[in-house]
Amino acid sequence: MNDKTDLGGLLDASPVRRGHVLTVATLFLVLLIDGYDLAVTGQMLPAIASALGVPTASLTGAFALQPMGQAIGGLLLSPLADHFGRKRMLIALLALFSVATLQSVFATSVFGFGATRFIAGMLGGGLLPAAASLVADISSIKRRSTMVGIVYAGVAIGAVGASGLVALALDRIGWQGVYLIGALAPLLMILPIVLWMPESPLHLARTGAKPTDIFKALRKLGIVVDAGTRLRGPERRTGARISIIEIFGDRRALFTAVLWFSCICGQVAVNLFGIGAAFFHEFGGVPVASYAAYASMAGLASIAAGLSTGFVIDRFGRYPVTAVYALLGALSLAGLGLFPFGSAGFIAVIVSAGFFVVGTYQSLNIITPIVYPATLRSAAVGWKGAVSRFGSSAAPLIAAALLAQQMGVKVAMCAAAAPLLIVVLLAPVLAVLERRMRSDHSL
């Protein structure tokens, strides 16, 4: 009579069904839109500046407001998905994101343009935590890293798509047309989310939803249970608990601190790798266009890493993969300073760097929605992302110091590799801390 089916166990044991595929594909497209919006602005600054009648340099500050908005949005908006539901937040954020992007088309001043970009950044900063936490909630334990990784990869692929669209269409449709595409796409995503995507069954159970609502969410995933089945879900929320504070509760404080520092190191390495063109131009006289040709190969490798890292983690474990990827990424970055530019060895290491440097950061991204409990999953993802963005502001300062002191390509690339060596050392520490958390309190 008291026998109940464990809802979490039901989701963990479920094979990948049509509903899972539709949800992952939809969330991938949501984050593709976010990546597109963030990348496209930087590539159109000269055209926007010309239309506003100001120098391009005067718009750089306005452009910097967008990633700042993303960080703040991650801090402020991510906990709302834990309280009000992932699906509901995605719909609201996409609608507002569309309006903010559309307002950029009508900007007539640097201040107005910067304001619309800041607001769009804030709203975009809430999209990723809601999407990552939803896919982690519905995924089986055997495929969770794979599915989370595919969704995360939408950001990088969206950025690549933005580059292609600007190159092909900017002269024909203008910067306003490019933004109109970015404003229309979020609206087009709302209907599939409403029709196909379920709310997190774990969130519904935690907030005391009717059993019929939980069964409906399960059916959208392709998980059919008998109408008379009694489900045992996670503990119901009582009171207005602040999930941000809970991130550090239940012996999670040290794990969270180490994970955040690891993510900062990973993001700094990614950013310094991205500044590689400046190092090779200043220290080796390499034309920027020549370096960009090889960097495009690294870009393709980074996309492959984004799509495949979750699958590798599901096969071999998150911390061994993180450590190995970080080590290979560090060796690849150091190798860029050792092999002659354009040689076969250089091509091999820049492609390897594109895969393993981005793969390392992707693996750290995947850890957060998997390790933290569903009740605070979105807040954990949002705060981790915000801290990473703020902390990675050290990268341009490091680059400026290396360039000012004329340290040379070898030293510069070794400096880029150093943060990944820290990740190599911290990966086993994270494994120990997670085991300690799980032995003390079931996550």
CSV table of C-alpha atoms in Angstrom, one decimal:
chain,number,residue,atom,x,y,z
A,1,MET,CA,0.0,0.0,0.0
A,2,ASN,CA,2.9,2.3,0.8
A,3,ASP,CA,5.0,1.2,-2.2
A,4,LYS,CA,5.8,4.1,-4.4
A,5,THR,CA,7.8,4.4,-7.6
A,6,ASP,CA,10.9,6.7,-7.2
A,7,LEU,CA,10.6,9.5,-9.7
A,8,GLY,CA,14.3,10.2,-9.8
A,9,GLY,CA,15.0,6.5,-10.3
A,10,LEU,CA,12.4,6.3,-13.1
A,11,LEU,CA,14.1,9.2,-15.0
A,12,ASP,CA,17.6,7.8,-14.3
A,13,ALA,CA,16.7,4.4,-15.7
A,14,SER,CA,14.8,5.6,-18.8
A,15,PRO,CA,16.4,5.0,-22.2
A,16,VAL,CA,16.7,7.9,-24.6
A,17,ARG,CA,13.2,8.3,-26.2
A,18,ARG,CA,11.7,10.6,-28.8
A,19,GLY,CA,10.8,13.1,-26.1
A,20,HIS,CA,14.4,13.3,-24.9
A,21,VAL,CA,15.6,13.9,-28.4
A,22,LEU,CA,13.1,16.7,-29.1
A,23,THR,CA,13.9,18.4,-25.8
A,24,VAL,CA,17.7,18.2,-26.3
A,25,ALA,CA,17.3,19.5,-29.9
A,26,THR,CA,15.1,22.4,-28.8
A,27,LEU,CA,17.4,23.4,-26.0
A,28,PHE,CA,20.4,23.2,-28.3
A,29,LEU,CA,18.6,25.7,-30.6
A,30,VAL,CA,17.8,27.9,-27.7
A,31,LEU,CA,21.5,28.2,-26.7
A,32,LEU,CA,22.5,28.5,-30.4
A,33,ILE,CA,20.4,31.7,-30.5
A,34,ASP,CA,22.2,32.9,-27.3
A,35,GLY,CA,25.7,32.2,-28.9
A,36,TYR,CA,24.6,33.8,-32.1
A,37,ASP,CA,23.5,37.0,-30.3
A,38,LEU,CA,26.7,37.4,-28.3
A,39,ALA,CA,29.0,36.7,-31.2
A,40,VAL,CA,27.3,38.7,-33.9
A,41,THR,CA,27.5,42.1,-32.2
A,42,GLY,CA,31.3,42.2,-32.1
A,43,GLN,CA,31.6,41.4,-35.8
A,44,MET,CA,29.2,44.2,-36.8
A,45,LEU,CA,30.6,47.0,-34.6
A,46,PRO,CA,32.2,48.9,-37.6
A,47,ALA,CA,28.8,48.8,-39.5
A,48,ILE,CA,26.8,49.9,-36.4
A,49,ALA,CA,29.3,52.7,-35.6
A,50,SER,CA,29.0,54.0,-39.2
A,51,ALA,CA,25.2,54.0,-39.0
A,52,LEU,CA,25.3,55.9,-35.7
A,53,GLY,CA,27.9,58.3,-37.0
A,54,VAL,CA,30.5,57.5,-34.3
A,55,PRO,CA,34.0,56.0,-34.3
A,56,THR,CA,34.1,52.2,-33.9
A,57,ALA,CA,36.2,52.6,-30.7
A,58,SER,CA,33.4,54.5,-29.0
A,59,LEU,CA,31.2,51.4,-29.3
A,60,THR,CA,33.6,49.0,-27.7
A,61,GLY,CA,32.4,50.0,-24.2
A,62,ALA,CA,28.8,49.5,-25.2
A,63,PHE,CA,29.7,46.0,-26.6
A,64,ALA,CA,31.4,45.2,-23.3
A,65,LEU,CA,28.1,45.7,-21.5
A,66,GLN,CA,26.6,42.6,-23.2
A,67,PRO,CA,28.9,39.9,-21.6
A,68,MET,CA,28.7,41.9,-18.3
A,69,GLY,CA,24.9,41.7,-18.6
A,70,GLN,CA,25.2,37.9,-19.2
A,71,ALA,CA,27.2,37.5,-15.9
A,72,ILE,CA,24.7,39.6,-14.0
A,73,GLY,CA,21.8,37.7,-15.6
A,74,GLY,CA,23.3,34.4,-14.5
A,75,LEU,CA,23.5,35.7,-10.9
A,76,LEU,CA,20.0,37.2,-10.7
A,77,LEU,CA,17.9,35.1,-13.0
A,78,SER,CA,19.2,31.6,-12.7
A,79,PRO,CA,17.6,30.9,-9.2
A,80,LEU,CA,14.2,31.8,-10.7
A,81,ALA,CA,14.2,28.7,-12.8
A,82,ASP,CA,14.6,26.6,-9.6
A,83,HIS,CA,11.6,28.4,-8.1
A,84,PHE,CA,9.2,28.9,-11.0
A,85,GLY,CA,10.2,26.1,-13.3
A,86,ARG,CA,12.6,25.7,-16.2
A,87,LYS,CA,10.1,25.6,-19.0
A,88,ARG,CA,8.2,28.7,-17.7
A,89,MET,CA,11.4,30.7,-17.4
A,90,LEU,CA,12.6,29.7,-20.9
A,91,ILE,CA,9.4,30.9,-22.4
A,92,ALA,CA,9.5,34.2,-20.5
A,93,LEU,CA,13.2,34.8,-21.2
A,94,LEU,CA,12.9,34.1,-24.9
A,95,ALA,CA,10.0,36.5,-25.3
A,96,LEU,CA,11.8,39.3,-23.5
A,97,PHE,CA,15.1,38.5,-25.2
A,98,SER,CA,13.3,38.9,-28.6
A,99,VAL,CA,12.1,42.3,-27.6
A,100,ALA,CA,15.5,43.5,-26.3
A,101,THR,CA,17.2,42.3,-29.5
A,102,LEU,CA,14.6,44.1,-31.6
A,103,GLN,CA,15.2,47.3,-29.7
A,104,SER,CA,18.9,47.2,-30.8
A,105,VAL,CA,17.6,47.8,-34.3
A,106,PHE,CA,16.1,51.1,-33.3
A,107,ALA,CA,19.0,52.4,-31.2
A,108,THR,CA,20.0,55.9,-32.3
A,109,SER,CA,22.8,56.6,-29.8
A,110,VAL,CA,25.8,54.8,-28.2
A,111,PHE,CA,24.0,54.9,-24.8
A,112,GLY,CA,20.8,53.4,-26.3
A,113,PHE,CA,22.7,50.7,-28.1
A,114,GLY,CA,24.6,49.8,-25.0
A,115,ALA,CA,21.5,49.6,-22.9
A,116,THR,CA,19.7,47.2,-25.3
A,117,ARG,CA,22.8,45.0,-25.4
A,118,PHE,CA,23.1,44.9,-21.7
A,119,ILE,CA,19.5,43.9,-21.3
A,120,ALA,CA,19.8,41.3,-24.0
A,121,GLY,CA,22.9,40.0,-22.2
A,122,MET,CA,21.1,39.7,-18.9
A,123,LEU,CA,18.3,37.8,-20.4
A,124,GLY,CA,20.7,35.5,-22.3
A,125,GLY,CA,22.5,34.9,-19.1
A,126,GLY,CA,19.3,33.3,-17.7
A,127,LEU,CA,18.8,31.0,-20.7
A,128,LEU,CA,21.8,28.8,-20.3
A,129,PRO,CA,21.1,27.8,-16.6
A,130,ALA,CA,17.4,27.1,-17.3
A,131,ALA,CA,18.3,25.0,-20.4
A,132,ALA,CA,21.2,23.1,-18.7
A,133,SER,CA,19.2,22.3,-15.6
A,134,LEU,CA,16.2,21.1,-17.5
A,135,VAL,CA,18.2,18.7,-19.7
A,136,ALA,CA,20.0,17.4,-16.6
A,137,ASP,CA,16.6,16.8,-14.8
A,138,ILE,CA,15.2,14.7,-17.6
A,139,SER,CA,18.3,12.7,-18.7
A,140,SER,CA,19.1,9.2,-17.7
A,141,ILE,CA,22.2,8.9,-15.5
A,142,LYS,CA,24.0,6.9,-18.3
A,143,ARG,CA,23.5,9.6,-20.9
A,144,ARG,CA,23.3,12.8,-18.8
A,145,SER,CA,26.7,14.1,-19.6
A,146,THR,CA,26.2,13.5,-23.3
A,147,MET,CA,22.9,15.3,-23.4
A,148,VAL,CA,24.0,18.2,-21.3
A,149,GLY,CA,27.1,18.5,-23.5
A,150,ILE,CA,25.1,18.6,-26.7
A,151,VAL,CA,22.9,21.4,-25.3
A,152,TYR,CA,26.0,23.4,-24.2
A,153,ALA,CA,27.5,23.1,-27.6
A,154,GLY,CA,24.8,25.2,-29.1
A,155,VAL,CA,26.5,28.3,-27.8
A,156,ALA,CA,29.7,27.7,-29.7
A,157,ILE,CA,28.0,26.6,-32.9
A,158,GLY,CA,25.7,29.7,-32.7
A,159,ALA,CA,28.9,31.8,-32.6
A,160,VAL,CA,30.2,30.1,-35.7
A,161,GLY,CA,26.9,30.5,-37.4
A,162,ALA,CA,27.0,34.2,-36.6
A,163,SER,CA,30.3,34.6,-38.3
A,164,GLY,CA,29.1,32.8,-41.4
A,165,LEU,CA,25.9,34.9,-41.6
A,166,VAL,CA,27.8,38.2,-41.2
A,167,ALA,CA,30.2,37.2,-43.9
A,168,LEU,CA,27.5,36.2,-46.3
A,169,ALA,CA,24.6,38.6,-45.6
A,170,LEU,CA,25.8,41.8,-43.9
A,171,ASP,CA,26.2,43.7,-47.1
A,172,ARG,CA,22.8,42.6,-48.4
A,173,ILE,CA,20.6,42.9,-45.3
A,174,GLY,CA,22.6,45.3,-43.1
A,175,TRP,CA,23.3,45.1,-39.4
A,176,GLN,CA,19.6,45.7,-38.7
A,177,GLY,CA,18.6,42.7,-40.7
A,178,VAL,CA,21.1,40.5,-38.8
A,179,TYR,CA,19.5,41.7,-35.6
A,180,LEU,CA,16.0,41.1,-36.9
A,181,ILE,CA,17.0,37.5,-37.5
A,182,GLY,CA,18.2,37.3,-33.9
A,183,ALA,CA,14.9,38.8,-32.7
A,184,LEU,CA,12.7,36.5,-34.7
A,185,ALA,CA,14.4,33.3,-33.8
A,186,PRO,CA,13.6,33.3,-30.1
A,187,LEU,CA,9.9,33.9,-30.9
A,188,LEU,CA,9.9,30.9,-33.3
A,189,MET,CA,11.3,28.7,-30.5
A,190,ILE,CA,8.5,29.4,-28.0
A,191,LEU,CA,5.9,27.3,-29.9
A,192,PRO,CA,8.0,24.1,-30.0
A,193,ILE,CA,8.8,24.6,-26.3
A,194,VAL,CA,5.1,24.9,-25.5
A,195,LEU,CA,4.1,21.9,-27.6
A,196,TRP,CA,6.9,19.5,-27.3
A,197,MET,CA,9.0,20.2,-24.2
A,198,PRO,CA,7.9,19.0,-20.7
A,199,GLU,CA,8.4,20.9,-17.5
A,200,SER,CA,10.9,19.1,-15.3
A,201,PRO,CA,9.0,16.2,-13.6
A,202,LEU,CA,11.4,16.7,-10.6
A,203,HIS,CA,10.5,20.4,-10.3
A,204,LEU,CA,6.8,19.6,-10.5
A,205,ALA,CA,7.0,17.0,-7.8
A,206,ARG,CA,9.1,19.2,-5.6
A,207,THR,CA,6.6,22.1,-5.9
A,208,GLY,CA,3.6,19.9,-5.1
A,209,ALA,CA,2.1,19.7,-8.6
A,210,LYS,CA,-0.8,17.3,-9.3
A,211,PRO,CA,0.1,13.7,-10.2
A,212,THR,CA,-1.6,14.2,-13.5
A,213,ASP,CA,0.7,17.1,-14.4
A,214,ILE,CA,3.7,14.9,-13.6
A,215,PHE,CA,2.4,12.0,-15.7
A,216,LYS,CA,1.8,14.5,-18.6
A,217,ALA,CA,5.4,15.7,-18.4
A,218,LEU,CA,6.6,12.1,-18.3
A,219,ARG,CA,4.5,11.2,-21.4
A,220,LYS,CA,6.0,14.1,-23.3
A,221,LEU,CA,9.4,12.4,-22.7
A,222,GLY,CA,7.9,9.1,-23.8
A,223,ILE,CA,7.8,7.6,-20.3
A,224,VAL,CA,4.4,6.0,-19.8
A,225,VAL,CA,3.3,5.1,-16.3
A,226,ASP,CA,0.0,3.7,-15.1
A,227,ALA,CA,-2.5,6.4,-14.0
A,228,GLY,CA,-2.7,4.7,-10.6
A,229,THR,CA,1.0,4.7,-10.0
A,230,ARG,CA,2.1,6.5,-6.8
A,231,LEU,CA,5.3,8.5,-7.3
A,232,ARG,CA,7.9,9.3,-4.7
A,233,GLY,CA,9.6,12.5,-5.7
A,234,PRO,CA,12.2,14.8,-4.1
A,235,GLU,CA,11.4,16.6,-0.9
A,236,ARG,CA,8.8,19.3,-1.3
A,237,ARG,CA,10.0,22.9,-1.0
A,238,THR,CA,8.8,24.5,2.2
A,239,GLY,CA,9.2,28.3,2.6
A,240,ALA,CA,11.2,30.6,0.4
A,241,ARG,CA,14.6,29.0,0.6
A,242,ILE,CA,17.4,30.9,-1.1
A,243,SER,CA,19.1,28.4,-3.5
A,244,ILE,CA,22.2,30.6,-3.8
A,245,ILE,CA,22.9,30.0,-0.2
A,246,GLU,CA,22.1,26.3,-0.5
A,247,ILE,CA,24.9,26.0,-3.1
A,248,PHE,CA,27.3,26.2,-0.2
A,249,GLY,CA,25.3,24.0,2.2
A,250,ASP,CA,25.5,20.2,2.9
A,251,ARG,CA,29.3,20.2,2.7
A,252,ARG,CA,29.2,21.7,-0.8
A,253,ALA,CA,31.2,24.9,0.1
A,254,LEU,CA,34.7,23.6,-0.5
A,255,PHE,CA,33.6,21.7,-3.7
A,256,THR,CA,31.9,24.8,-5.0
A,257,ALA,CA,35.0,27.0,-4.3
A,258,VAL,CA,37.3,24.5,-6.0
A,259,LEU,CA,35.0,24.0,-9.0
A,260,TRP,CA,34.6,27.8,-9.5
A,261,PHE,CA,38.3,28.3,-9.4
A,262,SER,CA,38.8,25.5,-11.9
A,263,CYS,CA,36.2,27.0,-14.2
A,264,ILE,CA,38.0,30.4,-14.0
A,265,CYS,CA,41.3,28.7,-14.9
A,266,GLY,CA,39.6,26.9,-17.9
A,267,GLN,CA,38.0,30.1,-19.1
A,268,VAL,CA,41.3,32.1,-18.8
A,269,ALA,CA,43.0,29.4,-20.9
A,270,VAL,CA,40.3,29.6,-23.6
A,271,ASN,CA,40.5,33.4,-23.7
A,272,LEU,CA,44.3,33.5,-23.9
A,273,PHE,CA,44.2,30.9,-26.7
A,274,GLY,CA,41.7,33.2,-28.4
A,275,ILE,CA,44.2,36.1,-28.1
A,276,GLY,CA,46.8,33.9,-29.9
A,277,ALA,CA,46.7,36.0,-33.1
A,278,ALA,CA,48.0,39.1,-31.1
A,279,PHE,CA,50.9,37.1,-29.7
A,280,PHE,CA,52.0,35.7,-33.0
A,281,HIS,CA,51.6,39.0,-34.8
A,282,GLU,CA,53.4,41.1,-32.2
A,283,PHE,CA,56.2,38.6,-31.4
A,284,GLY,CA,56.6,36.8,-34.7
A,285,GLY,CA,55.3,39.2,-37.3
A,286,VAL,CA,52.7,36.7,-38.4
A,287,PRO,CA,49.9,38.4,-40.4
A,288,VAL,CA,46.5,38.2,-38.5
A,289,ALA,CA,44.8,36.7,-41.6
A,290,SER,CA,47.5,34.0,-41.8
A,291,TYR,CA,46.9,33.0,-38.2
A,292,ALA,CA,43.2,33.1,-38.7
A,293,ALA,CA,43.4,30.5,-41.4
A,294,TYR,CA,44.9,28.0,-38.9
A,295,ALA,CA,42.6,29.2,-36.1
A,296,SER,CA,39.6,28.2,-38.2
A,297,MET,CA,40.8,24.6,-38.0
A,298,ALA,CA,41.0,25.0,-34.3
A,299,GLY,CA,37.4,26.3,-34.4
A,300,LEU,CA,36.2,23.2,-36.1
A,301,ALA,CA,38.0,21.1,-33.5
A,302,SER,CA,36.4,23.0,-30.7
A,303,ILE,CA,32.9,22.3,-32.1
A,304,ALA,CA,33.8,18.6,-32.2
A,305,ALA,CA,34.9,18.9,-28.6
A,306,GLY,CA,31.7,20.6,-27.6
A,307,LEU,CA,29.6,17.9,-29.1
A,308,SER,CA,31.6,14.9,-28.0
A,309,THR,CA,33.0,15.7,-24.5
A,310,GLY,CA,29.8,14.6,-22.8
A,311,PHE,CA,29.8,11.3,-24.5
A,312,VAL,CA,33.4,10.7,-23.5
A,313,ILE,CA,32.6,11.6,-19.9
A,314,ASP,CA,29.7,9.1,-19.8
A,315,ARG,CA,32.2,6.5,-20.9
A,316,PHE,CA,35.2,7.3,-18.8
A,317,GLY,CA,34.1,9.6,-15.9
A,318,ARG,CA,34.0,13.3,-15.5
A,319,TYR,CA,37.2,13.9,-13.5
A,320,PRO,CA,39.6,11.6,-15.4
A,321,VAL,CA,38.4,13.1,-18.7
A,322,THR,CA,38.8,16.7,-17.3
A,323,ALA,CA,42.3,15.9,-16.1
A,324,VAL,CA,43.4,14.2,-19.3
A,325,TYR,CA,41.9,16.9,-21.5
A,326,ALA,CA,43.5,19.7,-19.4
A,327,LEU,CA,46.9,18.0,-19.7
A,328,LEU,CA,46.7,17.5,-23.4
A,329,GLY,CA,45.3,21.1,-23.8
A,330,ALA,CA,48.2,22.5,-21.8
A,331,LEU,CA,50.8,20.5,-23.9
A,332,SER,CA,49.1,21.7,-27.1
A,333,LEU,CA,49.2,25.3,-26.1
A,334,ALA,CA,52.9,25.1,-25.1
A,335,GLY,CA,53.6,23.3,-28.4
A,336,LEU,CA,52.3,26.4,-30.3
A,337,GLY,CA,55.3,28.3,-29.1
A,338,LEU,CA,57.7,25.5,-30.0
A,339,PHE,CA,56.8,24.5,-33.5
A,340,PRO,CA,57.5,26.9,-36.4
A,341,PHE,CA,54.5,28.7,-37.6
A,342,GLY,CA,52.7,26.9,-40.5
A,343,SER,CA,54.6,23.7,-40.0
A,344,ALA,CA,52.9,20.3,-39.8
A,345,GLY,CA,53.7,20.2,-36.1
A,346,PHE,CA,52.1,23.7,-35.6
A,347,ILE,CA,48.9,22.6,-37.5
A,348,ALA,CA,48.7,19.5,-35.3
A,349,VAL,CA,49.0,21.3,-32.0
A,350,ILE,CA,46.7,24.2,-32.9
A,351,VAL,CA,44.0,21.7,-33.9
A,352,SER,CA,44.7,19.7,-30.7
A,353,ALA,CA,44.5,22.9,-28.7
A,354,GLY,CA,41.1,23.7,-30.2
A,355,PHE,CA,39.8,20.4,-29.2
A,356,PHE,CA,41.3,19.9,-25.7
A,357,VAL,CA,41.3,23.5,-24.4
A,358,VAL,CA,37.6,23.9,-25.2
A,359,GLY,CA,36.9,20.3,-24.2
A,360,THR,CA,38.4,21.0,-20.8
A,361,TYR,CA,36.1,23.9,-20.2
A,362,GLN,CA,33.2,22.0,-21.6
A,363,SER,CA,33.8,19.2,-19.2
A,364,LEU,CA,33.8,21.7,-16.3
A,365,ASN,CA,30.5,23.1,-17.6
A,366,ILE,CA,29.0,19.6,-17.7
A,367,ILE,CA,30.0,18.9,-14.1
A,368,THR,CA,27.8,21.6,-12.5
A,369,PRO,CA,24.3,20.5,-13.6
A,370,ILE,CA,25.2,16.9,-12.9
A,371,VAL,CA,26.6,17.2,-9.4
A,372,TYR,CA,24.3,19.7,-7.8
A,373,PRO,CA,20.7,18.5,-6.8
A,374,ALA,CA,17.8,19.5,-9.0
A,375,THR,CA,16.4,21.9,-6.4
A,376,LEU,CA,19.3,24.3,-7.0
A,377,ARG,CA,20.6,23.1,-10.3
A,378,SER,CA,19.8,26.3,-12.3
A,379,ALA,CA,21.3,28.6,-9.6
A,380,ALA,CA,24.4,26.5,-9.5
A,381,VAL,CA,24.9,26.8,-13.3
A,382,GLY,CA,24.1,30.5,-13.3
A,383,TRP,CA,26.5,31.4,-10.5
A,384,LYS,CA,29.3,29.2,-11.8
A,385,GLY,CA,29.0,30.9,-15.2
A,386,ALA,CA,28.9,34.4,-13.8
A,387,VAL,CA,31.9,33.8,-11.5
A,388,SER,CA,33.8,32.3,-14.5
A,389,ARG,CA,33.1,35.3,-16.7
A,390,PHE,CA,34.1,37.8,-13.9
A,391,GLY,CA,37.2,35.8,-13.0
A,392,SER,CA,38.3,35.3,-16.6
A,393,SER,CA,38.7,39.1,-16.9
A,394,ALA,CA,42.2,38.3,-15.8
A,395,ALA,CA,43.0,37.0,-19.3
A,396,PRO,CA,43.3,40.3,-21.1
A,397,LEU,CA,45.4,41.7,-18.2
A,398,ILE,CA,47.8,38.8,-18.5
A,399,ALA,CA,47.9,39.3,-22.3
A,400,ALA,CA,48.6,43.0,-21.9
A,401,ALA,CA,51.5,42.3,-19.5
A,402,LEU,CA,53.0,39.7,-21.8
A,403,LEU,CA,52.8,42.1,-24.7
A,404,ALA,CA,54.1,45.1,-22.8
A,405,GLN,CA,57.1,43.1,-21.5
A,406,GLN,CA,57.8,41.6,-24.9
A,407,MET,CA,58.0,38.1,-23.4
A,408,GLY,CA,57.8,36.3,-26.7
A,409,VAL,CA,55.6,33.6,-28.2
A,410,LYS,CA,57.1,30.7,-26.1
A,411,VAL,CA,56.5,32.4,-22.8
A,412,ALA,CA,53.1,33.7,-23.9
A,413,MET,CA,51.8,30.2,-24.9
A,414,CYS,CA,53.3,28.6,-21.7
A,415,ALA,CA,51.4,31.3,-19.7
A,416,ALA,CA,48.2,30.3,-21.6
A,417,ALA,CA,48.9,26.6,-20.7
A,418,ALA,CA,49.5,27.3,-17.0
A,419,PRO,CA,45.8,27.6,-15.9
A,420,LEU,CA,45.1,24.2,-17.5
A,421,LEU,CA,47.9,22.6,-15.4
A,422,ILE,CA,46.1,23.9,-12.4
A,423,VAL,CA,42.9,22.2,-13.6
A,424,VAL,CA,45.0,18.9,-13.9
A,425,LEU,CA,45.9,19.2,-10.2
A,426,LEU,CA,42.4,20.2,-9.1
A,427,ALA,CA,40.4,17.5,-11.0
A,428,PRO,CA,41.3,14.7,-8.5
A,429,VAL,CA,40.6,17.1,-5.6
A,430,LEU,CA,37.1,17.7,-7.0
A,431,ALA,CA,36.6,13.9,-7.2
A,432,VAL,CA,37.5,13.5,-3.5
A,433,LEU,CA,35.3,16.4,-2.5
A,434,GLU,CA,32.3,15.0,-4.4
A,435,ARG,CA,32.7,11.6,-2.9
A,436,ARG,CA,32.8,13.3,0.6
A,437,MET,CA,29.6,15.2,-0.2
A,438,ARG,CA,27.8,12.0,-1.4
A,439,SER,CA,28.8,10.0,1.6
A,440,ASP,CA,27.6,12.7,4.0
A,441,HIS,CA,24.4,13.7,2.1
A,442,SER,CA,22.5,12.2,-0.8
A,443,LEU,CA,22.6,14.6,-3.7
